[in-house]
């Protein structure tokens, strides 16, 4: 019956403060204390923060100087990515013991489609609890889970009862659950978009659902279809074990601001080498090159250039990068970060194409979650 309805059972697992929790696990003296993984120097950035640190408003990607100002007792520790990767491999092995349909999003989170779970348990909530228990047993770390009938809701649900919690949203509950969400909980709705929505008196999922798709297209362009469906609890994306990369890139943060044209050009040459090496290793081919620059005052800009065909070689990639850099020179107050990305990758559009319409008339309330 469930296969006929086309309803999926999807779990989103998100480790709790992953990097910081690994450090607290391996260093008992850090337990119960505010910890930030990252550099404590003036140019440092917080890669992850423990829940004790988050109480003070410390967040990932926050400059270390601001984090220290918010939490004077904050303890900085250097990252150990090789350890985080090892733990991530343990966690993914647990996922794969329940399903072959595992789509990692990063080292510490993944979607798992358990519509037909390997162990024949048949209940998604039970599977999620088993996964969380096994993670705790094998790694001595906690994970939170969202269980639902699509990826959009499962991911939001995993954040509902953090840390070490689970949230289950059954198919007949989806639309009502989304309706009460603030628009900032919708992925892709950042501060600026939320501000535009507020001016249109759109504050919640229910407010979004009240709008026609034409209205949303007029005000939010390409995001209209996504917003229209998501506000109704609809998301037809499949869990893809071999997730297609959308871009390949790299960036560098500098200890001293780059001010002179020569310093910027020298830095760009190194970034070109680093990123092109990643492009070749991944086998990626794409049409768009994007420059990212962050100024000394933390203001960030991006500049892009696209071709009608794929970038043919390193020389052409380098030429496009240099041209984008020339467009922002000279700089007035220094650049602290530079990055380049190759996007519009070959095959991504086809891989992401999903049905825009689907008959939702079946009674979903009987589906076993």
PDB file of C-alpha atoms in Angstrom, residues 6-226:
ATOM      1  CA  UNK A   6       4.611   6.776  -3.241  1.00  0.00           C
ATOM      2  CA  UNK A   7       5.150   7.975   0.341  1.00  0.00           C
ATOM      3  CA  UNK A   8       8.668   7.719   1.667  1.00  0.00           C
ATOM      4  CA  UNK A   9      10.057   7.201   5.154  1.00  0.00           C
ATOM      5  CA  UNK A  10      13.024   9.545   5.493  1.00  0.00           C
ATOM      6  CA  UNK A  11      15.302  10.124   8.466  1.00  0.00           C
ATOM      7  CA  UNK A  12      17.634  13.085   8.800  1.00  0.00           C
ATOM      8  CA  UNK A  13      20.424  12.500  11.316  1.00  0.00           C
ATOM      9  CA  UNK A  14      22.400  15.489  12.602  1.00  0.00           C
ATOM     10  CA  UNK A  15      25.221  15.034  15.104  1.00  0.00           C
ATOM     11  CA  UNK A  16      25.086  17.409  18.071  1.00  0.00           C
ATOM     12  CA  UNK A  17      27.823  20.089  17.971  1.00  0.00           C
ATOM     13  CA  UNK A  18      29.928  17.476  16.202  1.00  0.00           C
ATOM     14  CA  UNK A  19      33.499  18.858  16.153  1.00  0.00           C
ATOM     15  CA  UNK A  20      33.203  20.366  19.641  1.00  0.00           C
ATOM     16  CA  UNK A  21      31.583  17.210  21.038  1.00  0.00           C
ATOM     17  CA  UNK A  22      34.421  15.052  19.695  1.00  0.00           C
ATOM     18  CA  UNK A  23      36.920  17.327  21.443  1.00  0.00           C
ATOM     19  CA  UNK A  24      34.974  17.173  24.714  1.00  0.00           C
ATOM     20  CA  UNK A  25      34.751  13.396  24.418  1.00  0.00           C
ATOM     21  CA  UNK A  26      38.494  13.009  23.886  1.00  0.00           C
ATOM     22  CA  UNK A  27      39.511  15.652  26.427  1.00  0.00           C
ATOM     23  CA  UNK A  28      37.527  15.192  29.662  1.00  0.00           C
ATOM     24  CA  UNK A  29      38.799  18.496  31.042  1.00  0.00           C
ATOM     25  CA  UNK A  30      36.724  20.277  28.374  1.00  0.00           C
ATOM     26  CA  UNK A  31      33.412  18.676  29.306  1.00  0.00           C
ATOM     27  CA  UNK A  32      30.781  21.088  30.575  1.00  0.00           C
ATOM     28  CA  UNK A  33      32.836  24.074  29.436  1.00  0.00           C
ATOM     29  CA  UNK A  34      32.340  26.519  26.544  1.00  0.00           C
ATOM     30  CA  UNK A  35      34.497  25.202  23.702  1.00  0.00           C
ATOM     31  CA  UNK A  36      35.129  26.508  20.189  1.00  0.00           C
ATOM     32  CA  UNK A  37      36.950  24.566  17.500  1.00  0.00           C
ATOM     33  CA  UNK A  38      39.007  26.975  15.413  1.00  0.00           C
ATOM     34  CA  UNK A  39      41.674  29.626  15.612  1.00  0.00           C
ATOM     35  CA  UNK A  40      41.847  31.978  18.579  1.00  0.00           C
ATOM     36  CA  UNK A  41      44.050  34.506  16.752  1.00  0.00           C
ATOM     37  CA  UNK A  42      42.775  37.819  15.466  1.00  0.00           C
ATOM     38  CA  UNK A  43      42.069  36.226  12.058  1.00  0.00           C
ATOM     39  CA  UNK A  44      40.537  33.059  13.481  1.00  0.00           C
ATOM     40  CA  UNK A  45      37.023  31.809  12.763  1.00  0.00           C
ATOM     41  CA  UNK A  46      34.867  29.472  14.850  1.00  0.00           C
ATOM     42  CA  UNK A  47      34.392  26.177  13.010  1.00  0.00           C
ATOM     43  CA  UNK A  48      32.109  24.717  15.692  1.00  0.00           C
ATOM     44  CA  UNK A  49      30.876  25.615  19.162  1.00  0.00           C
ATOM     45  CA  UNK A  50      29.785  23.458  22.074  1.00  0.00           C
ATOM     46  CA  UNK A  51      26.307  23.926  23.510  1.00  0.00           C
ATOM     47  CA  UNK A  52      27.853  25.601  26.551  1.00  0.00           C
ATOM     48  CA  UNK A  53      29.349  28.205  24.210  1.00  0.00           C
ATOM     49  CA  UNK A  54      26.162  28.594  22.191  1.00  0.00           C
ATOM     50  CA  UNK A  55      24.385  29.843  25.302  1.00  0.00           C
ATOM     51  CA  UNK A  56      26.527  32.966  24.974  1.00  0.00           C
ATOM     52  CA  UNK A  57      25.653  33.440  21.314  1.00  0.00           C
ATOM     53  CA  UNK A  58      28.799  31.819  19.919  1.00  0.00           C
ATOM     54  CA  UNK A  59      28.138  30.286  16.503  1.00  0.00           C
ATOM     55  CA  UNK A  60      30.069  28.610  13.713  1.00  0.00           C
ATOM     56  CA  UNK A  61      31.599  30.954  11.100  1.00  0.00           C
ATOM     57  CA  UNK A  62      31.773  33.724  13.716  1.00  0.00           C
ATOM     58  CA  UNK A  63      35.086  35.623  13.910  1.00  0.00           C
ATOM     59  CA  UNK A  64      37.016  34.428  16.951  1.00  0.00           C
ATOM     60  CA  UNK A  65      37.432  37.946  18.360  1.00  0.00           C
ATOM     61  CA  UNK A  66      33.653  38.384  18.482  1.00  0.00           C
ATOM     62  CA  UNK A  67      33.167  34.922  19.982  1.00  0.00           C
ATOM     63  CA  UNK A  68      35.687  35.701  22.738  1.00  0.00           C
ATOM     64  CA  UNK A  69      33.963  39.006  23.417  1.00  0.00           C
ATOM     65  CA  UNK A  70      30.624  37.236  23.862  1.00  0.00           C
ATOM     66  CA  UNK A  71      32.118  34.476  25.994  1.00  0.00           C
ATOM     67  CA  UNK A  72      35.303  35.572  27.823  1.00  0.00           C
ATOM     68  CA  UNK A  73      35.814  32.049  29.212  1.00  0.00           C
ATOM     69  CA  UNK A  74      35.641  30.459  25.762  1.00  0.00           C
ATOM     70  CA  UNK A  75      38.265  27.740  25.244  1.00  0.00           C
ATOM     71  CA  UNK A  76      39.666  27.456  21.718  1.00  0.00           C
ATOM     72  CA  UNK A  77      40.984  24.115  20.455  1.00  0.00           C
ATOM     73  CA  UNK A  78      42.593  23.328  17.120  1.00  0.00           C
ATOM     74  CA  UNK A  79      40.611  21.221  14.692  1.00  0.00           C
ATOM     75  CA  UNK A  80      41.480  17.566  14.065  1.00  0.00           C
ATOM     76  CA  UNK A  81      39.743  16.812  10.795  1.00  0.00           C
ATOM     77  CA  UNK A  82      41.315  13.378  10.471  1.00  0.00           C
ATOM     78  CA  UNK A  83      39.562  12.378  13.720  1.00  0.00           C
ATOM     79  CA  UNK A  84      36.247  13.887  12.631  1.00  0.00           C
ATOM     80  CA  UNK A  85      36.461  11.951   9.334  1.00  0.00           C
ATOM     81  CA  UNK A  86      37.109   8.678  11.170  1.00  0.00           C
ATOM     82  CA  UNK A  87      34.062   9.214  13.388  1.00  0.00           C
ATOM     83  CA  UNK A  88      32.011  10.186  10.336  1.00  0.00           C
ATOM     84  CA  UNK A  89      32.934   6.891   8.661  1.00  0.00           C
ATOM     85  CA  UNK A  90      31.758   4.995  11.750  1.00  0.00           C
ATOM     86  CA  UNK A  91      28.447   6.841  11.665  1.00  0.00           C
ATOM     87  CA  UNK A  92      27.915   6.252   7.956  1.00  0.00           C
ATOM     88  CA  UNK A  93      28.552   2.536   8.413  1.00  0.00           C
ATOM     89  CA  UNK A  94      25.696   2.528  10.938  1.00  0.00           C
ATOM     90  CA  UNK A  95      23.434   4.283   8.423  1.00  0.00           C
ATOM     91  CA  UNK A  96      24.298   1.756   5.704  1.00  0.00           C
ATOM     92  CA  UNK A  97      23.439  -1.131   8.000  1.00  0.00           C
ATOM     93  CA  UNK A  98      19.834   0.066   7.750  1.00  0.00           C
ATOM     94  CA  UNK A  99      19.628   1.329   4.161  1.00  0.00           C
ATOM     95  CA  UNK A 100      21.613   1.648   0.943  1.00  0.00           C
ATOM     96  CA  UNK A 101      19.879   4.976   0.326  1.00  0.00           C
ATOM     97  CA  UNK A 102      22.162   7.249   2.382  1.00  0.00           C
ATOM     98  CA  UNK A 103      22.877  10.808   1.233  1.00  0.00           C
ATOM     99  CA  UNK A 104      25.589  12.510   3.311  1.00  0.00           C
ATOM    100  CA  UNK A 105      25.370  16.305   3.436  1.00  0.00           C
ATOM    101  CA  UNK A 106      28.566  16.779   5.430  1.00  0.00           C
ATOM    102  CA  UNK A 107      30.695  14.859   7.921  1.00  0.00           C
ATOM    103  CA  UNK A 108      28.009  15.143  10.600  1.00  0.00           C
ATOM    104  CA  UNK A 109      24.644  14.841   8.863  1.00  0.00           C
ATOM    105  CA  UNK A 110      22.837  12.708   6.292  1.00  0.00           C
ATOM    106  CA  UNK A 111      19.476  11.704   4.875  1.00  0.00           C
ATOM    107  CA  UNK A 112      18.505   8.024   5.110  1.00  0.00           C
ATOM    108  CA  UNK A 113      15.569   6.580   3.166  1.00  0.00           C
ATOM    109  CA  UNK A 114      14.209   3.649   5.178  1.00  0.00           C
ATOM    110  CA  UNK A 115      11.031   3.059   3.201  1.00  0.00           C
ATOM    111  CA  UNK A 116      12.408  -0.457   2.769  1.00  0.00           C
ATOM    112  CA  UNK A 117      14.907  -0.794   5.596  1.00  0.00           C
ATOM    113  CA  UNK A 118      17.440  -3.617   5.383  1.00  0.00           C
ATOM    114  CA  UNK A 119      16.552  -5.116   8.744  1.00  0.00           C
ATOM    115  CA  UNK A 120      12.843  -5.290   7.965  1.00  0.00           C
ATOM    116  CA  UNK A 121      11.803  -3.240  10.984  1.00  0.00           C
ATOM    117  CA  UNK A 122       9.153  -1.354   9.027  1.00  0.00           C
ATOM    118  CA  UNK A 123       8.859   1.578  11.435  1.00  0.00           C
ATOM    119  CA  UNK A 124      10.925   4.693  10.663  1.00  0.00           C
ATOM    120  CA  UNK A 125      10.794   6.032  14.221  1.00  0.00           C
ATOM    121  CA  UNK A 126      12.114   2.745  15.583  1.00  0.00           C
ATOM    122  CA  UNK A 127      14.921   2.737  13.004  1.00  0.00           C
ATOM    123  CA  UNK A 128      15.879   6.309  13.934  1.00  0.00           C
ATOM    124  CA  UNK A 129      16.034   5.391  17.626  1.00  0.00           C
ATOM    125  CA  UNK A 130      18.181   2.358  16.827  1.00  0.00           C
ATOM    126  CA  UNK A 131      20.566   4.487  14.791  1.00  0.00           C
ATOM    127  CA  UNK A 132      20.886   7.062  17.581  1.00  0.00           C
ATOM    128  CA  UNK A 133      21.493   4.323  20.159  1.00  0.00           C
ATOM    129  CA  UNK A 134      24.138   2.666  17.993  1.00  0.00           C
ATOM    130  CA  UNK A 135      25.909   5.994  17.424  1.00  0.00           C
ATOM    131  CA  UNK A 136      25.983   6.554  21.176  1.00  0.00           C
ATOM    132  CA  UNK A 137      27.288   3.035  21.812  1.00  0.00           C
ATOM    133  CA  UNK A 138      30.032   3.125  19.172  1.00  0.00           C
ATOM    134  CA  UNK A 139      31.196   6.755  19.409  1.00  0.00           C
ATOM    135  CA  UNK A 140      29.975   7.993  22.800  1.00  0.00           C
ATOM    136  CA  UNK A 141      28.430  10.951  20.965  1.00  0.00           C
ATOM    137  CA  UNK A 142      24.812  12.040  20.636  1.00  0.00           C
ATOM    138  CA  UNK A 143      22.782  12.630  17.495  1.00  0.00           C
ATOM    139  CA  UNK A 144      19.394  14.190  16.850  1.00  0.00           C
ATOM    140  CA  UNK A 145      16.921  12.845  14.316  1.00  0.00           C
ATOM    141  CA  UNK A 146      14.055  14.109  12.224  1.00  0.00           C
ATOM    142  CA  UNK A 147      11.655  11.511  10.835  1.00  0.00           C
ATOM    143  CA  UNK A 148       9.153  12.362   8.138  1.00  0.00           C
ATOM    144  CA  UNK A 149       7.876  11.653   4.642  1.00  0.00           C
ATOM    145  CA  UNK A 150      10.179  14.042   2.794  1.00  0.00           C
ATOM    146  CA  UNK A 151      13.643  15.579   3.016  1.00  0.00           C
ATOM    147  CA  UNK A 152      12.519  19.150   3.650  1.00  0.00           C
ATOM    148  CA  UNK A 153      10.505  18.335   6.763  1.00  0.00           C
ATOM    149  CA  UNK A 154      12.896  15.654   8.065  1.00  0.00           C
ATOM    150  CA  UNK A 155      15.782  18.130   8.063  1.00  0.00           C
ATOM    151  CA  UNK A 156      13.823  20.801   9.905  1.00  0.00           C
ATOM    152  CA  UNK A 157      12.490  18.200  12.356  1.00  0.00           C
ATOM    153  CA  UNK A 158      16.004  17.056  13.309  1.00  0.00           C
ATOM    154  CA  UNK A 159      16.643  20.534  14.728  1.00  0.00           C
ATOM    155  CA  UNK A 160      13.416  20.668  16.766  1.00  0.00           C
ATOM    156  CA  UNK A 161      14.536  18.817  19.886  1.00  0.00           C
ATOM    157  CA  UNK A 162      18.309  19.263  19.885  1.00  0.00           C
ATOM    158  CA  UNK A 163      20.483  18.107  21.461  1.00  0.00           C
ATOM    159  CA  UNK A 164      20.013  14.343  21.708  1.00  0.00           C
ATOM    160  CA  UNK A 165      16.393  14.452  20.581  1.00  0.00           C
ATOM    161  CA  UNK A 166      14.010  13.123  17.968  1.00  0.00           C
ATOM    162  CA  UNK A 167      11.029  14.687  16.221  1.00  0.00           C
ATOM    163  CA  UNK A 168       8.553  12.714  14.122  1.00  0.00           C
ATOM    164  CA  UNK A 169       6.268  14.462  11.630  1.00  0.00           C
ATOM    165  CA  UNK A 170       3.783  12.066  10.039  1.00  0.00           C
ATOM    166  CA  UNK A 171       2.381  12.691   6.546  1.00  0.00           C
ATOM    167  CA  UNK A 172      -0.976  13.981   7.791  1.00  0.00           C
ATOM    168  CA  UNK A 173       0.835  16.426  10.103  1.00  0.00           C
ATOM    169  CA  UNK A 174       3.217  17.895   7.538  1.00  0.00           C
ATOM    170  CA  UNK A 175       1.202  20.846   6.253  1.00  0.00           C
ATOM    171  CA  UNK A 176       0.259  22.010   9.755  1.00  0.00           C
ATOM    172  CA  UNK A 177       3.849  21.619  10.978  1.00  0.00           C
ATOM    173  CA  UNK A 178       5.180  23.773   8.148  1.00  0.00           C
ATOM    174  CA  UNK A 179       2.423  26.344   8.624  1.00  0.00           C
ATOM    175  CA  UNK A 180       3.640  27.321  12.089  1.00  0.00           C
ATOM    176  CA  UNK A 181       7.303  27.656  11.087  1.00  0.00           C
ATOM    177  CA  UNK A 182       8.879  31.126  10.890  1.00  0.00           C
ATOM    178  CA  UNK A 183       9.954  31.784   7.309  1.00  0.00           C
ATOM    179  CA  UNK A 184      13.595  31.906   8.445  1.00  0.00           C
ATOM    180  CA  UNK A 185      13.359  28.140   9.077  1.00  0.00           C
ATOM    181  CA  UNK A 186      12.842  27.569   5.347  1.00  0.00           C
ATOM    182  CA  UNK A 187      16.147  26.665   3.780  1.00  0.00           C
ATOM    183  CA  UNK A 188      17.350  29.352   1.429  1.00  0.00           C
ATOM    184  CA  UNK A 189      15.451  32.122   3.222  1.00  0.00           C
ATOM    185  CA  UNK A 190      18.206  34.327   4.615  1.00  0.00           C
ATOM    186  CA  UNK A 191      17.934  37.599   6.537  1.00  0.00           C
ATOM    187  CA  UNK A 192      17.445  39.737   3.419  1.00  0.00           C
ATOM    188  CA  UNK A 193      14.751  37.503   1.957  1.00  0.00           C
ATOM    189  CA  UNK A 194      13.015  37.291   5.327  1.00  0.00           C
ATOM    190  CA  UNK A 195      13.058  41.085   5.502  1.00  0.00           C
ATOM    191  CA  UNK A 196      11.444  41.312   2.062  1.00  0.00           C
ATOM    192  CA  UNK A 197       8.828  38.803   3.140  1.00  0.00           C
ATOM    193  CA  UNK A 198       8.088  40.762   6.310  1.00  0.00           C
ATOM    194  CA  UNK A 199       7.357  43.845   4.192  1.00  0.00           C
ATOM    195  CA  UNK A 200       4.814  41.699   2.330  1.00  0.00           C
ATOM    196  CA  UNK A 201       3.351  40.587   5.692  1.00  0.00           C
ATOM    197  CA  UNK A 202       4.723  37.059   5.236  1.00  0.00           C
ATOM    198  CA  UNK A 203       6.070  35.790   8.546  1.00  0.00           C
ATOM    199  CA  UNK A 204       5.192  32.086   8.733  1.00  0.00           C
ATOM    200  CA  UNK A 205       4.663  29.059   6.552  1.00  0.00           C
ATOM    201  CA  UNK A 206       0.933  29.725   6.729  1.00  0.00           C
ATOM    202  CA  UNK A 207       1.485  33.229   5.351  1.00  0.00           C
ATOM    203  CA  UNK A 208       3.502  31.751   2.487  1.00  0.00           C
ATOM    204  CA  UNK A 209       0.834  29.150   1.776  1.00  0.00           C
ATOM    205  CA  UNK A 210      -1.747  31.910   1.450  1.00  0.00           C
ATOM    206  CA  UNK A 211       0.084  33.331  -1.568  1.00  0.00           C
ATOM    207  CA  UNK A 212      -0.369  32.205  -5.148  1.00  0.00           C
ATOM    208  CA  UNK A 213       2.591  30.815  -7.055  1.00  0.00           C
ATOM    209  CA  UNK A 214       2.305  33.762  -9.449  1.00  0.00           C
ATOM    210  CA  UNK A 215       2.619  36.204  -6.526  1.00  0.00           C
ATOM    211  CA  UNK A 216       5.667  34.347  -5.202  1.00  0.00           C
ATOM    212  CA  UNK A 217       7.249  34.310  -8.649  1.00  0.00           C
ATOM    213  CA  UNK A 218       6.726  38.052  -8.980  1.00  0.00           C
ATOM    214  CA  UNK A 219       8.532  38.749  -5.709  1.00  0.00           C
ATOM    215  CA  UNK A 220      10.973  35.847  -5.331  1.00  0.00           C
ATOM    216  CA  UNK A 221      11.728  34.714  -8.856  1.00  0.00           C
ATOM    217  CA  UNK A 222      13.173  31.220  -9.262  1.00  0.00           C
ATOM    218  CA  UNK A 223      12.473  30.330  -5.622  1.00  0.00           C
ATOM    219  CA  UNK A 224       8.709  30.591  -6.169  1.00  0.00           C
ATOM    220  CA  UNK A 225       8.110  26.920  -6.997  1.00  0.00           C
ATOM    221  CA  UNK A 226      10.127  25.726  -4.025  1.00  0.00           C
TER     222      UNK A 226
END
